Amino acid sequence: MKRIPLKKVRQIALLLCILGLVVILAGAGLRLIPLILLGCLVLVGEIVFLTLFWRCPHCGGFLDRGCGLYCPHCGHTVDR
C-alpha cells in the first residue's frame, strides 16, 4: 500500500471529522435519521482511514496520538 505523508493524513482525517460532525448536526437539526447515520458512517470511515495510514514511515508501526517526535516501535524521527 502506498504511504501518504503524515501531514496529509492529518489534514484528511480532520476534514472527515468536521464533515461527519456537520452532517450529524444537520441531520439532528432537520430530524432526519438517515442523515445522522450518514454522519456516523463518515466518522467510522475516518477511524478506518487513521488505522490504515497513521503509521511510521520507517517501520510501518501504528503511531499513538501522543507518540511525540519519535516512533514508539523503531525510535526513528517521525515528521509531522
Short mmCIF file of N, CA and C in Angstrom, two decimals:
data_model
loop_
_atom_site.label_atom_id
_atom_site.label_comp_id
_atom_site.label_asym_id
_atom_site.label_seq_id
_atom_site.Cartn_x
_atom_site.Cartn_y
_atom_site.Cartn_z
N MET A 1 0.84 -1.17 0.00
CA MET A 1 0.00 0.00 0.00
C MET A 1 0.90 1.24 0.00
N LYS A 2 0.54 2.22 -0.79
CA LYS A 2 1.33 3.44 -0.90
C LYS A 2 1.21 4.26 0.38
N ARG A 3 2.33 4.79 0.83
CA ARG A 3 2.34 5.63 2.04
C ARG A 3 1.92 7.05 1.69
N ILE A 4 1.12 7.63 2.55
CA ILE A 4 0.72 9.03 2.43
C ILE A 4 1.48 9.79 3.51
N PRO A 5 2.03 10.97 3.19
CA PRO A 5 2.72 11.74 4.23
C PRO A 5 1.80 12.02 5.42
N LEU A 6 2.38 11.98 6.62
CA LEU A 6 1.58 12.14 7.84
C LEU A 6 0.86 13.48 7.90
N LYS A 7 1.46 14.51 7.35
CA LYS A 7 0.80 15.82 7.33
C LYS A 7 -0.49 15.75 6.53
N LYS A 8 -0.46 15.06 5.40
CA LYS A 8 -1.64 14.91 4.56
C LYS A 8 -2.68 14.01 5.23
N VAL A 9 -2.22 12.97 5.93
CA VAL A 9 -3.12 12.07 6.65
C VAL A 9 -3.87 12.87 7.71
N ARG A 10 -3.16 13.72 8.43
CA ARG A 10 -3.79 14.54 9.48
C ARG A 10 -4.83 15.49 8.88
N GLN A 11 -4.51 16.10 7.74
CA GLN A 11 -5.45 17.02 7.09
C GLN A 11 -6.71 16.30 6.63
N ILE A 12 -6.56 15.13 6.02
CA ILE A 12 -7.71 14.37 5.54
C ILE A 12 -8.56 13.91 6.72
N ALA A 13 -7.93 13.44 7.79
CA ALA A 13 -8.67 12.98 8.97
C ALA A 13 -9.45 14.13 9.60
N LEU A 14 -8.84 15.30 9.67
CA LEU A 14 -9.53 16.46 10.23
C LEU A 14 -10.73 16.85 9.36
N LEU A 15 -10.54 16.82 8.06
CA LEU A 15 -11.63 17.13 7.14
C LEU A 15 -12.79 16.13 7.29
N LEU A 16 -12.47 14.85 7.39
CA LEU A 16 -13.51 13.84 7.57
C LEU A 16 -14.24 14.00 8.90
N CYS A 17 -13.50 14.35 9.94
CA CYS A 17 -14.11 14.55 11.26
C CYS A 17 -15.08 15.74 11.23
N ILE A 18 -14.65 16.85 10.67
CA ILE A 18 -15.51 18.03 10.59
C ILE A 18 -16.73 17.74 9.73
N LEU A 19 -16.51 17.08 8.59
CA LEU A 19 -17.62 16.75 7.70
C LEU A 19 -18.63 15.84 8.41
N GLY A 20 -18.16 14.83 9.10
CA GLY A 20 -19.05 13.93 9.82
C GLY A 20 -19.86 14.64 10.89
N LEU A 21 -19.20 15.50 11.64
CA LEU A 21 -19.91 16.22 12.71
C LEU A 21 -20.93 17.20 12.13
N VAL A 22 -20.60 17.87 11.04
CA VAL A 22 -21.54 18.81 10.41
C VAL A 22 -22.76 18.05 9.89
N VAL A 23 -22.53 16.91 9.27
CA VAL A 23 -23.65 16.12 8.74
C VAL A 23 -24.52 15.61 9.89
N ILE A 24 -23.92 15.17 10.98
CA ILE A 24 -24.70 14.72 12.14
C ILE A 24 -25.53 15.86 12.72
N LEU A 25 -24.91 17.02 12.87
CA LEU A 25 -25.64 18.18 13.42
C LEU A 25 -26.76 18.62 12.48
N ALA A 26 -26.51 18.60 11.18
CA ALA A 26 -27.55 18.96 10.22
C ALA A 26 -28.70 17.96 10.28
N GLY A 27 -28.36 16.69 10.38
CA GLY A 27 -29.40 15.67 10.49
C GLY A 27 -30.20 15.81 11.77
N ALA A 28 -29.54 16.16 12.85
CA ALA A 28 -30.25 16.35 14.11
C ALA A 28 -31.16 17.58 14.04
N GLY A 29 -30.65 18.64 13.42
CA GLY A 29 -31.45 19.85 13.29
C GLY A 29 -32.67 19.66 12.40
N LEU A 30 -32.49 18.87 11.35
CA LEU A 30 -33.60 18.61 10.42
C LEU A 30 -34.42 17.39 10.82
N ARG A 31 -33.98 16.70 11.86
CA ARG A 31 -34.64 15.48 12.36
C ARG A 31 -34.73 14.40 11.28
N LEU A 32 -33.60 14.21 10.59
CA LEU A 32 -33.51 13.19 9.55
C LEU A 32 -32.53 12.11 10.00
N ILE A 33 -33.06 10.98 10.40
CA ILE A 33 -32.25 9.87 10.89
C ILE A 33 -31.23 9.39 9.84
N PRO A 34 -31.62 9.28 8.55
CA PRO A 34 -30.62 8.83 7.57
C PRO A 34 -29.41 9.76 7.47
N LEU A 35 -29.62 11.04 7.65
CA LEU A 35 -28.51 12.00 7.61
C LEU A 35 -27.59 11.83 8.82
N ILE A 36 -28.19 11.55 9.97
CA ILE A 36 -27.39 11.30 11.17
C ILE A 36 -26.57 10.03 10.98
N LEU A 37 -27.17 9.00 10.42
CA LEU A 37 -26.46 7.75 10.17
C LEU A 37 -25.33 7.95 9.16
N LEU A 38 -25.56 8.78 8.15
CA LEU A 38 -24.52 9.07 7.18
C LEU A 38 -23.33 9.76 7.85
N GLY A 39 -23.60 10.70 8.76
CA GLY A 39 -22.53 11.36 9.51
C GLY A 39 -21.75 10.39 10.37
N CYS A 40 -22.46 9.44 10.98
CA CYS A 40 -21.78 8.41 11.77
C CYS A 40 -20.91 7.53 10.88
N LEU A 41 -21.40 7.23 9.70
CA LEU A 41 -20.63 6.43 8.75
C LEU A 41 -19.35 7.15 8.32
N VAL A 42 -19.43 8.47 8.15
CA VAL A 42 -18.24 9.26 7.80
C VAL A 42 -17.23 9.20 8.95
N LEU A 43 -17.68 9.28 10.18
CA LEU A 43 -16.77 9.20 11.33
C LEU A 43 -16.14 7.82 11.45
N VAL A 44 -16.89 6.78 11.17
CA VAL A 44 -16.32 5.42 11.17
C VAL A 44 -15.27 5.31 10.06
N GLY A 45 -15.56 5.92 8.91
CA GLY A 45 -14.60 5.93 7.81
C GLY A 45 -13.31 6.63 8.20
N GLU A 46 -13.43 7.69 8.99
CA GLU A 46 -12.23 8.40 9.46
C GLU A 46 -11.39 7.50 10.35
N ILE A 47 -12.04 6.74 11.22
CA ILE A 47 -11.32 5.83 12.11
C ILE A 47 -10.59 4.75 11.30
N VAL A 48 -11.26 4.22 10.30
CA VAL A 48 -10.63 3.21 9.44
C VAL A 48 -9.45 3.82 8.69
N PHE A 49 -9.63 5.04 8.17
CA PHE A 49 -8.57 5.73 7.45
C PHE A 49 -7.35 5.93 8.35
N LEU A 50 -7.57 6.39 9.58
CA LEU A 50 -6.45 6.59 10.50
C LEU A 50 -5.78 5.27 10.86
N THR A 51 -6.57 4.22 11.01
CA THR A 51 -5.99 2.91 11.33
C THR A 51 -5.08 2.43 10.21
N LEU A 52 -5.45 2.71 8.98
CA LEU A 52 -4.65 2.26 7.85
C LEU A 52 -3.43 3.14 7.56
N PHE A 53 -3.53 4.45 7.78
CA PHE A 53 -2.50 5.36 7.29
C PHE A 53 -1.72 6.13 8.37
N TRP A 54 -2.13 6.08 9.63
CA TRP A 54 -1.40 6.80 10.69
C TRP A 54 -0.29 5.88 11.20
N ARG A 55 0.72 5.71 10.36
CA ARG A 55 1.78 4.74 10.62
C ARG A 55 3.15 5.39 10.44
N CYS A 56 4.13 4.80 11.09
CA CYS A 56 5.50 5.27 10.98
C CYS A 56 5.98 5.06 9.54
N PRO A 57 6.61 6.08 8.95
CA PRO A 57 7.10 5.92 7.58
C PRO A 57 8.30 4.99 7.49
N HIS A 58 8.93 4.65 8.61
CA HIS A 58 10.12 3.80 8.60
C HIS A 58 9.78 2.32 8.82
N CYS A 59 9.01 2.03 9.88
CA CYS A 59 8.75 0.63 10.22
C CYS A 59 7.31 0.21 9.94
N GLY A 60 6.41 1.16 9.73
CA GLY A 60 5.01 0.83 9.48
C GLY A 60 4.19 0.59 10.72
N GLY A 61 4.77 0.80 11.90
CA GLY A 61 4.04 0.61 13.15
C GLY A 61 3.01 1.71 13.37
N PHE A 62 1.90 1.37 14.01
CA PHE A 62 0.85 2.35 14.28
C PHE A 62 1.35 3.39 15.27
N LEU A 63 1.12 4.65 14.97
CA LEU A 63 1.56 5.74 15.85
C LEU A 63 0.44 6.09 16.81
N ASP A 64 0.78 6.19 18.07
CA ASP A 64 -0.18 6.62 19.08
C ASP A 64 -0.41 8.11 18.92
N ARG A 65 -1.50 8.60 19.51
CA ARG A 65 -1.81 10.03 19.41
C ARG A 65 -0.71 10.88 20.06
N GLY A 66 -0.17 10.45 21.16
CA GLY A 66 0.82 11.25 21.86
C GLY A 66 2.22 10.68 21.75
N CYS A 67 2.58 10.15 20.58
CA CYS A 67 3.88 9.46 20.48
C CYS A 67 5.04 10.45 20.41
N GLY A 68 4.80 11.73 20.20
CA GLY A 68 5.88 12.70 20.17
C GLY A 68 6.60 12.72 18.83
N LEU A 69 7.90 13.01 18.89
CA LEU A 69 8.68 13.14 17.67
C LEU A 69 9.29 11.83 17.20
N TYR A 70 9.20 10.78 18.02
CA TYR A 70 9.84 9.51 17.68
C TYR A 70 8.81 8.39 17.67
N CYS A 71 9.02 7.44 16.77
CA CYS A 71 8.16 6.27 16.68
C CYS A 71 8.35 5.42 17.94
N PRO A 72 7.27 4.98 18.59
CA PRO A 72 7.42 4.15 19.79
C PRO A 72 7.91 2.74 19.47
N HIS A 73 7.89 2.34 18.19
CA HIS A 73 8.28 1.00 17.80
C HIS A 73 9.75 0.91 17.38
N CYS A 74 10.19 1.87 16.52
CA CYS A 74 11.56 1.76 15.99
C CYS A 74 12.47 2.89 16.47
N GLY A 75 11.91 3.96 17.02
CA GLY A 75 12.72 5.06 17.54
C GLY A 75 13.14 6.09 16.52
N HIS A 76 12.79 5.91 15.25
CA HIS A 76 13.14 6.90 14.22
C HIS A 76 12.31 8.17 14.40
N THR A 77 12.84 9.27 13.90
CA THR A 77 12.13 10.54 13.94
C THR A 77 10.91 10.47 13.01
N VAL A 78 9.79 10.97 13.52
CA VAL A 78 8.54 11.00 12.75
C VAL A 78 8.27 12.45 12.37
N ASP A 79 8.28 12.74 11.08
CA ASP A 79 7.98 14.09 10.61
C ASP A 79 6.47 14.27 10.57
N ARG A 80 6.01 15.26 11.28
CA ARG A 80 4.58 15.51 11.31
C ARG A 80 4.33 16.79 10.62
#
